[in-house]
Amino acid sequence: MNRKKIKITFVSLGCSKNLMDTEVMLAKLVQAGYQIIPPDEDIDADVIIVNTCAFIESAKKEAIDNILDVAWLKEHRSLKGIVVTGCLAERYQKQIFDEIPEVDAILGVGSIDLIVEAVDAVVSGEKFSAFDDKNTSPLGGERIVTTPEYTAYIKIAEGCNNCCTYCAIPKIRGKMRSRKIEDIVKEAVHMAWPAVCESFFVALVAMVDSYMVSGLGSYAVAAIGLTTQPKFICLALFIAINMAVSALVARRKGQGERDSANRILLTAIICCVVGIIVISSIAVALADPIIHLVGSEPQTHDSAVLYFRIIIGCIIFNVISLVINAAQRCSGNTKIAMRTNITSNLVNVIFNYLLIHGNLGFPALGVRGAAIATVLGTVVACGMSIASLFHKDSFVSVPYMFE
């Protein structure tokens, strides 16, 4: 059996805990070599996994309706198997086989670790069921996050010890159990630190410039501060494009469609380059009224306009680096953004020292020197990002863009 040719998709119903279970199962299937496709392409799937809810009557009805919809695909399309997991599976167990014979495998909430075995059996034409002890099942695990890159769920606890007559949670999810604080913090840090570091180092550039020009006087600090808001307004479109690239490349990574991921990145780079040339040209030409609009004073205006024109005139390097980093991060290379931003800031600090006050024989350029140092840092970061596309093990890489 060639797992890479088997297309699998999920229908994830119910609460965020169910979604996390779906993400854990996704990770296990990808590690096993299966190809994951988006839910909206279910017509092409070989196996569909329905992760169900059964807490209230409407949730049970929704789960059953979805299973029956999937059963129609099995009868009329190329679908080979249906796997039912989650709360409905746990609550009604093998009764589902009797009532919906189209279902090929059932996993209780304590058996999601067996998802690969279940799919293997289904693809081989066998029935499969497992209902391991839900009170000892793990609460975390490696997963593929399916939420937008700016948010993610972390499971803290599961089950309930209050066996109320109107509530099925203890029966479905088991006794109350919690993760250790250390595990929760570790997972939160692991998920967040690359993005936090990236945001910090992006903001740090202007902070470093402001600090290192402070020796010139308060006017220089104020001048650089005035440019921050219009600079990020110029970047707003490209930040949005980066979010789209992140979502699309992450999806193609799950599907194993490397060529498609690289076409997406190439298209995004072209759009960003064309867009930033237009926007930066307009911003440079209108720098004077833009800086007036953000509230410049006579003593800060000229310096702010000079700094803004240099920064925005060369911001193309920043934009290219950001879009490549977005694709790399969502294809598994989460450290590239941190490395490029650390290097960019180091270069910025070094050349600020050399160019602002004219140390070691370099010319004293003041605010202009701070802007040039920042640009040099972004050029180096851009070069590092582009270089990452030439690594043979990179999911997004130059050879695949031009095949």
Short mmCIF file of C-alpha atoms in Angstrom, two decimals:
data_model
loop_
_atom_site.label_atom_id
_atom_site.label_comp_id
_atom_site.label_asym_id
_atom_site.label_seq_id
_atom_site.Cartn_x
_atom_site.Cartn_y
_atom_site.Cartn_z
CA MET A 1 0.00 0.00 0.00
CA ASN A 2 1.39 3.39 -1.04
CA ARG A 3 0.19 5.77 1.67
CA LYS A 4 1.29 8.85 -0.29
CA LYS A 5 -1.41 8.14 -2.87
CA ILE A 6 -4.21 7.85 -0.31
CA LYS A 7 -6.11 11.14 0.08
CA ILE A 8 -7.64 11.80 3.49
CA THR A 9 -9.78 14.64 4.73
CA PHE A 10 -11.53 15.49 7.99
CA VAL A 11 -14.91 16.75 9.06
CA SER A 12 -14.33 18.21 12.53
CA LEU A 13 -17.48 18.98 14.52
CA GLY A 14 -18.13 20.29 18.01
CA CYS A 15 -15.90 22.12 20.44
CA SER A 16 -12.30 23.28 20.36
CA LYS A 17 -11.25 20.13 22.27
CA ASN A 18 -12.52 18.09 19.36
CA LEU A 19 -10.61 20.35 16.99
CA MET A 20 -7.42 19.68 18.94
CA ASP A 21 -8.05 15.93 18.69
CA THR A 22 -8.44 16.41 14.93
CA GLU A 23 -5.11 18.26 14.81
CA VAL A 24 -3.38 15.42 16.70
CA MET A 25 -4.80 12.86 14.28
CA LEU A 26 -3.75 15.01 11.32
CA ALA A 27 -0.17 15.03 12.58
CA LYS A 28 -0.12 11.26 13.03
CA LEU A 29 -1.45 10.66 9.52
CA VAL A 30 1.02 13.08 7.93
CA GLN A 31 3.90 11.44 9.81
CA ALA A 32 2.68 8.08 8.53
CA GLY A 33 2.89 9.37 4.95
CA TYR A 34 -0.78 9.89 4.12
CA GLN A 35 -1.84 12.80 1.92
CA ILE A 36 -4.21 15.29 3.57
CA ILE A 37 -6.61 17.30 1.42
CA PRO A 38 -8.92 20.18 2.44
CA PRO A 39 -12.50 19.40 3.52
CA ASP A 40 -13.88 21.30 0.51
CA GLU A 41 -12.16 18.76 -1.76
CA ASP A 42 -13.85 15.78 -0.08
CA ILE A 43 -15.22 14.60 -3.42
CA ASP A 44 -11.66 13.43 -4.26
CA ALA A 45 -10.97 11.77 -0.89
CA ASP A 46 -10.24 8.09 -0.42
CA VAL A 47 -10.97 8.19 3.31
CA ILE A 48 -13.00 10.72 5.27
CA ILE A 49 -12.70 10.98 9.05
CA VAL A 50 -15.69 12.49 10.85
CA ASN A 51 -14.74 13.69 14.31
CA THR A 52 -18.11 14.02 16.01
CA CYS A 53 -19.86 15.73 18.89
CA ALA A 54 -22.74 14.18 20.85
CA PHE A 55 -23.17 16.47 23.86
CA ILE A 56 -26.72 17.61 23.04
CA GLU A 57 -29.45 16.38 20.70
CA SER A 58 -28.71 18.95 17.98
CA ALA A 59 -25.02 17.97 18.03
CA LYS A 60 -25.91 14.29 17.61
CA LYS A 61 -28.19 15.14 14.70
CA GLU A 62 -25.45 17.23 13.06
CA ALA A 63 -22.96 14.39 13.47
CA ILE A 64 -25.31 11.79 11.99
CA ASP A 65 -26.24 14.10 9.09
CA ASN A 66 -22.57 14.59 8.28
CA ILE A 67 -21.89 10.84 8.39
CA LEU A 68 -24.81 10.23 6.03
CA ASP A 69 -23.57 12.95 3.67
CA VAL A 70 -20.18 11.24 3.60
CA ALA A 71 -21.88 7.86 3.07
CA TRP A 72 -23.43 9.29 -0.11
CA LEU A 73 -19.91 10.00 -1.42
CA LYS A 74 -18.96 6.41 -0.70
CA GLU A 75 -21.86 5.19 -2.79
CA HIS A 76 -21.57 7.64 -5.67
CA ARG A 77 -17.91 8.67 -5.78
CA SER A 78 -14.47 7.13 -5.23
CA LEU A 79 -14.57 7.23 -1.42
CA LYS A 80 -13.18 3.97 -0.02
CA GLY A 81 -13.79 4.35 3.69
CA ILE A 82 -15.42 6.30 6.52
CA VAL A 83 -13.88 6.62 9.99
CA VAL A 84 -16.02 7.98 12.83
CA THR A 85 -14.25 9.36 15.90
CA GLY A 86 -15.08 11.60 18.83
CA CYS A 87 -18.02 11.85 21.19
CA LEU A 88 -20.68 10.14 19.08
CA ALA A 89 -18.34 7.20 18.56
CA GLU A 90 -17.59 7.01 22.28
CA ARG A 91 -21.21 7.32 23.32
CA TYR A 92 -22.76 4.81 20.93
CA GLN A 93 -19.73 2.70 20.01
CA LYS A 94 -20.51 -0.37 17.88
CA GLN A 95 -24.16 0.63 17.62
CA ILE A 96 -22.98 2.93 14.83
CA PHE A 97 -21.91 -0.10 12.77
CA ASP A 98 -25.43 -1.52 13.11
CA GLU A 99 -27.27 1.69 12.29
CA ILE A 100 -24.91 3.06 9.61
CA PRO A 101 -23.26 0.09 7.88
CA GLU A 102 -21.35 2.41 5.51
CA VAL A 103 -19.03 3.28 8.42
CA ASP A 104 -15.78 1.28 8.27
CA ALA A 105 -14.00 2.25 11.49
CA ILE A 106 -14.91 3.70 14.88
CA LEU A 107 -12.51 5.18 17.43
CA GLY A 108 -13.52 6.28 20.92
CA VAL A 109 -12.07 9.42 22.47
CA GLY A 110 -9.40 7.33 24.21
CA SER A 111 -8.19 5.76 20.96
CA ILE A 112 -7.30 8.64 18.65
CA ASP A 113 -3.66 7.50 18.82
CA LEU A 114 -4.78 4.52 16.73
CA ILE A 115 -5.94 6.64 13.79
CA VAL A 116 -3.17 5.38 11.49
CA GLU A 117 -4.04 1.75 12.27
CA ALA A 118 -7.72 2.52 11.65
CA VAL A 119 -7.04 4.11 8.26
CA ASP A 120 -4.67 1.29 7.30
CA ALA A 121 -7.44 -1.22 8.02
CA VAL A 122 -10.06 0.78 6.13
CA VAL A 123 -7.85 1.13 3.05
CA SER A 124 -7.28 -2.64 3.17
CA GLY A 125 -11.04 -3.23 3.18
CA GLU A 126 -11.28 -4.26 6.85
CA LYS A 127 -13.51 -3.05 9.67
CA PHE A 128 -11.80 -1.50 12.71
CA SER A 129 -12.90 -0.34 16.14
CA ALA A 130 -11.12 0.65 19.35
CA PHE A 131 -12.39 2.04 22.65
CA ASP A 132 -9.39 2.36 24.96
CA ASP A 133 -9.64 3.79 28.47
CA LYS A 134 -10.54 7.46 28.05
CA ASN A 135 -9.34 8.24 31.56
CA THR A 136 -5.72 7.50 30.67
CA SER A 137 -5.57 8.98 27.15
CA PRO A 138 -3.03 11.81 26.65
CA LEU A 139 -4.29 15.40 26.72
CA GLY A 140 -1.74 16.78 24.31
CA GLY A 141 0.61 15.58 21.62
CA GLU A 142 2.20 16.70 18.41
CA ARG A 143 -0.34 18.27 16.12
CA ILE A 144 -0.87 20.27 12.96
CA VAL A 145 -2.49 23.56 13.97
CA THR A 146 -5.44 24.32 11.68
CA THR A 147 -6.46 27.68 13.13
CA PRO A 148 -5.13 30.96 11.65
CA GLU A 149 -1.48 31.61 12.52
CA TYR A 150 -2.37 34.30 15.06
CA THR A 151 -4.37 31.93 17.30
CA ALA A 152 -4.32 28.34 18.55
CA TYR A 153 -5.98 26.24 21.25
CA ILE A 154 -4.21 24.46 24.09
CA LYS A 155 -6.00 21.68 25.94
CA ILE A 156 -5.72 22.20 29.70
CA ALA A 157 -8.17 19.69 31.12
CA GLU A 158 -10.62 16.98 30.10
CA GLY A 159 -13.66 15.20 31.58
CA CYS A 160 -15.76 15.95 34.65
CA ASN A 161 -16.34 14.33 38.08
CA ASN A 162 -19.84 15.79 38.55
CA CYS A 163 -22.16 13.13 37.18
CA CYS A 164 -25.22 15.34 36.70
CA THR A 165 -28.30 13.54 35.36
CA TYR A 166 -28.69 16.06 32.51
CA CYS A 167 -25.06 15.94 31.31
CA ALA A 168 -23.26 13.23 29.31
CA ILE A 169 -19.72 14.64 29.60
CA PRO A 170 -18.48 12.19 32.30
CA LYS A 171 -19.80 9.26 30.26
CA ILE A 172 -18.28 10.53 27.03
CA ARG A 173 -15.04 12.17 28.17
CA GLY A 174 -14.36 10.39 31.45
CA LYS A 175 -13.22 11.66 34.81
CA MET A 176 -11.77 15.11 35.36
CA ARG A 177 -8.04 15.22 34.71
CA SER A 178 -5.69 18.10 34.06
CA ARG A 179 -2.33 18.57 32.42
CA LYS A 180 0.63 19.68 34.46
CA ILE A 181 1.30 23.41 34.42
CA GLU A 182 4.80 22.70 33.11
CA ASP A 183 3.38 20.86 30.08
CA ILE A 184 0.93 23.66 29.30
CA VAL A 185 3.61 26.35 29.53
CA LYS A 186 6.00 24.26 27.42
CA GLU A 187 3.43 23.84 24.65
CA ALA A 188 2.43 27.52 24.74
CA VAL A 189 6.04 28.66 24.51
CA HIS A 190 6.82 26.14 21.77
CA MET A 191 3.92 27.40 19.68
CA ALA A 192 4.33 31.10 20.32
CA TRP A 193 8.03 31.85 20.61
CA PRO A 194 8.91 32.06 16.89
CA ALA A 195 6.08 34.53 16.22
CA VAL A 196 6.78 36.48 19.41
CA CYS A 197 10.46 36.75 18.54
CA GLU A 198 9.64 37.84 15.01
CA SER A 199 7.26 40.56 16.21
CA PHE A 200 9.75 41.70 18.83
CA PHE A 201 12.64 41.99 16.40
CA VAL A 202 10.54 43.77 13.78
CA ALA A 203 9.60 46.38 16.39
CA LEU A 204 13.15 46.44 17.76
CA VAL A 205 14.57 47.96 14.56
CA ALA A 206 12.92 51.34 15.16
CA MET A 207 13.67 51.15 18.90
CA VAL A 208 17.38 50.56 18.22
CA ASP A 209 17.52 53.46 15.77
CA SER A 210 15.74 55.75 18.24
CA TYR A 211 18.11 54.81 21.06
CA MET A 212 21.27 55.14 19.02
CA VAL A 213 20.36 58.54 17.56
CA SER A 214 19.49 59.90 20.99
CA GLY A 215 22.98 61.36 21.17
CA LEU A 216 22.04 63.73 18.36
CA GLY A 217 19.24 65.24 20.43
CA SER A 218 15.57 64.76 21.13
CA TYR A 219 14.62 65.98 17.65
CA ALA A 220 16.28 62.90 16.07
CA VAL A 221 14.43 60.46 18.36
CA ALA A 222 11.13 62.20 17.63
CA ALA A 223 11.82 62.22 13.89
CA ILE A 224 12.35 58.45 13.74
CA GLY A 225 9.30 57.84 15.94
CA LEU A 226 7.10 59.80 13.53
CA THR A 227 7.84 57.36 10.70
CA THR A 228 6.68 54.20 12.46
CA GLN A 229 2.95 54.55 11.80
CA PRO A 230 3.15 55.43 8.08
CA LYS A 231 5.73 52.66 7.57
CA PHE A 232 3.37 50.02 8.94
CA ILE A 233 0.48 51.46 6.91
CA CYS A 234 2.62 50.91 3.81
CA LEU A 235 3.24 47.32 4.97
CA ALA A 236 -0.42 46.55 5.81
CA LEU A 237 -1.28 45.01 2.41
CA PHE A 238 1.80 42.80 2.49
CA ILE A 239 1.15 41.62 6.04
CA ALA A 240 -2.29 40.51 4.80
CA ILE A 241 -0.69 38.72 1.84
CA ASN A 242 1.69 36.97 4.24
CA MET A 243 -1.26 35.64 6.24
CA ALA A 244 -2.80 34.25 3.05
CA VAL A 245 0.54 32.68 2.06
CA SER A 246 0.83 31.11 5.51
CA ALA A 247 -2.63 29.52 5.27
CA LEU A 248 -2.21 28.28 1.69
CA VAL A 249 1.32 26.91 2.09
CA ALA A 250 0.34 25.16 5.34
CA ARG A 251 -2.56 23.52 3.49
CA ARG A 252 -0.34 22.42 0.61
CA LYS A 253 2.20 21.09 3.13
CA GLY A 254 -0.51 18.90 4.64
CA GLN A 255 -1.53 17.74 1.17
CA GLY A 256 2.05 17.03 0.20
CA GLU A 257 1.67 19.28 -2.87
CA ARG A 258 5.12 20.82 -3.01
CA ASP A 259 4.78 22.19 -6.55
CA SER A 260 1.57 24.00 -5.67
CA ALA A 261 3.10 25.50 -2.51
CA ASN A 262 6.01 26.86 -4.52
CA ARG A 263 3.72 28.33 -7.18
CA ILE A 264 1.79 30.08 -4.40
CA LEU A 265 5.00 31.55 -2.99
CA LEU A 266 6.25 32.64 -6.42
CA THR A 267 2.92 34.34 -7.17
CA ALA A 268 2.99 36.07 -3.78
CA ILE A 269 6.56 37.29 -4.31
CA ILE A 270 5.66 38.73 -7.73
CA CYS A 271 2.54 40.43 -6.34
CA CYS A 272 4.49 41.82 -3.38
CA VAL A 273 7.34 43.14 -5.54
CA VAL A 274 4.96 44.87 -7.95
CA GLY A 275 2.80 46.20 -5.12
CA ILE A 276 5.64 47.53 -2.99
CA ILE A 277 7.27 49.26 -5.96
CA VAL A 278 4.03 51.16 -6.56
CA ILE A 279 3.32 51.90 -2.88
CA SER A 280 6.89 52.85 -1.95
CA SER A 281 7.18 55.13 -5.00
CA ILE A 282 4.01 56.97 -4.01
CA ALA A 283 5.09 57.13 -0.35
CA VAL A 284 8.53 58.51 -1.23
CA ALA A 285 7.01 61.12 -3.54
CA LEU A 286 4.47 62.16 -0.89
CA ALA A 287 6.80 61.84 2.10
CA ASP A 288 6.59 65.54 2.93
CA PRO A 289 2.78 65.74 3.33
CA ILE A 290 2.67 62.28 4.95
CA ILE A 291 5.06 63.34 7.70
CA HIS A 292 3.10 66.59 8.13
CA LEU A 293 -0.06 64.48 8.52
CA VAL A 294 1.40 62.44 11.40
CA GLY A 295 2.15 65.59 13.35
CA SER A 296 5.72 66.68 12.69
CA GLU A 297 7.14 69.88 14.16
CA PRO A 298 9.50 72.25 12.30
CA GLN A 299 12.53 70.91 14.17
CA THR A 300 11.70 67.26 13.38
CA HIS A 301 10.10 67.47 9.94
CA ASP A 302 13.11 67.44 7.64
CA SER A 303 14.88 64.66 9.52
CA ALA A 304 11.69 62.55 9.60
CA VAL A 305 11.14 63.03 5.86
CA LEU A 306 14.74 62.05 5.13
CA TYR A 307 14.55 58.90 7.32
CA PHE A 308 11.14 57.92 5.93
CA ARG A 309 12.23 58.27 2.29
CA ILE A 310 15.29 56.07 2.78
CA ILE A 311 13.41 53.42 4.75
CA ILE A 312 10.37 53.27 2.45
CA GLY A 313 12.45 53.59 -0.71
CA CYS A 314 14.25 50.37 0.22
CA ILE A 315 11.42 48.56 1.99
CA ILE A 316 11.17 46.07 -0.88
CA PHE A 317 13.88 44.00 0.84
CA ASN A 318 11.78 43.86 4.01
CA VAL A 319 8.67 42.79 2.07
CA ILE A 320 10.45 40.00 0.18
CA SER A 321 11.95 38.68 3.41
CA LEU A 322 8.57 38.73 5.16
CA VAL A 323 6.73 36.78 2.45
CA ILE A 324 9.46 34.13 2.17
CA ASN A 325 9.59 33.77 5.95
CA ALA A 326 5.80 33.35 6.07
CA ALA A 327 5.98 30.45 3.61
CA GLN A 328 8.97 28.87 5.35
CA ARG A 329 7.40 29.14 8.78
CA CYS A 330 4.19 27.37 7.72
CA SER A 331 6.07 24.66 5.87
CA GLY A 332 7.93 23.71 9.04
CA ASN A 333 10.94 26.06 9.11
CA THR A 334 9.77 28.12 12.09
CA LYS A 335 13.21 29.47 13.01
CA ILE A 336 14.03 31.31 9.77
CA ALA A 337 12.19 34.50 10.79
CA MET A 338 13.99 34.65 14.14
CA ARG A 339 17.41 34.08 12.54
CA THR A 340 16.90 36.74 9.87
CA ASN A 341 15.56 39.29 12.35
CA ILE A 342 18.38 38.73 14.84
CA THR A 343 20.96 39.11 12.06
CA SER A 344 19.20 42.18 10.68
CA ASN A 345 19.26 43.85 14.09
CA LEU A 346 22.93 43.01 14.66
CA VAL A 347 23.84 44.55 11.29
CA ASN A 348 21.67 47.55 12.14
CA VAL A 349 23.39 48.07 15.50
CA ILE A 350 26.89 47.77 14.00
CA PHE A 351 26.26 50.25 11.20
CA ASN A 352 24.36 52.61 13.50
CA TYR A 353 27.51 52.75 15.60
CA LEU A 354 29.63 53.40 12.53
CA LEU A 355 27.42 55.82 10.60
CA ILE A 356 25.45 57.93 13.08
CA HIS A 357 28.41 59.51 14.86
CA GLY A 358 31.17 58.60 12.39
CA ASN A 359 33.14 56.04 14.39
CA LEU A 360 36.19 54.14 13.10
CA GLY A 361 36.72 56.52 10.21
CA PHE A 362 33.18 56.27 8.78
CA PRO A 363 31.32 59.49 7.91
CA ALA A 364 28.99 60.97 10.56
CA LEU A 365 25.61 60.88 8.82
CA GLY A 366 23.26 61.32 11.78
CA VAL A 367 19.65 60.36 11.06
CA ARG A 368 20.59 59.48 7.48
CA GLY A 369 23.14 57.01 8.85
CA ALA A 370 20.50 55.36 11.06
CA ALA A 371 18.26 54.88 8.03
CA ILE A 372 21.09 53.43 5.93
CA ALA A 373 22.03 51.05 8.76
CA THR A 374 18.44 49.83 8.95
CA VAL A 375 18.33 49.27 5.19
CA LEU A 376 21.60 47.33 5.28
CA GLY A 377 20.11 45.10 7.98
CA THR A 378 17.01 44.37 5.86
CA VAL A 379 19.19 43.66 2.80
CA VAL A 380 21.13 41.04 4.76
CA ALA A 381 17.90 39.54 6.14
CA CYS A 382 16.42 39.43 2.62
CA GLY A 383 19.54 37.65 1.36
CA MET A 384 19.24 35.06 4.13
CA SER A 385 15.57 34.48 3.33
CA ILE A 386 16.30 34.03 -0.37
CA ALA A 387 19.21 31.71 0.46
CA SER A 388 16.83 29.52 2.48
CA LEU A 389 14.99 28.77 -0.77
CA PHE A 390 18.07 27.02 -2.16
CA HIS A 391 18.30 24.38 0.59
CA LYS A 392 17.55 21.00 -0.97
CA ASP A 393 15.50 19.90 2.05
CA SER A 394 13.31 23.01 2.05
CA PHE A 395 9.64 22.37 1.20
CA VAL A 396 9.54 25.73 -0.59
CA SER A 397 12.57 26.10 -2.82
CA VAL A 398 13.68 27.81 -6.02
CA PRO A 399 14.05 24.66 -8.18
CA TYR A 400 10.39 23.78 -7.60
CA MET A 401 9.22 27.31 -8.45
CA PHE A 402 10.47 27.16 -12.01
CA GLU A 403 9.83 23.54 -12.94
#
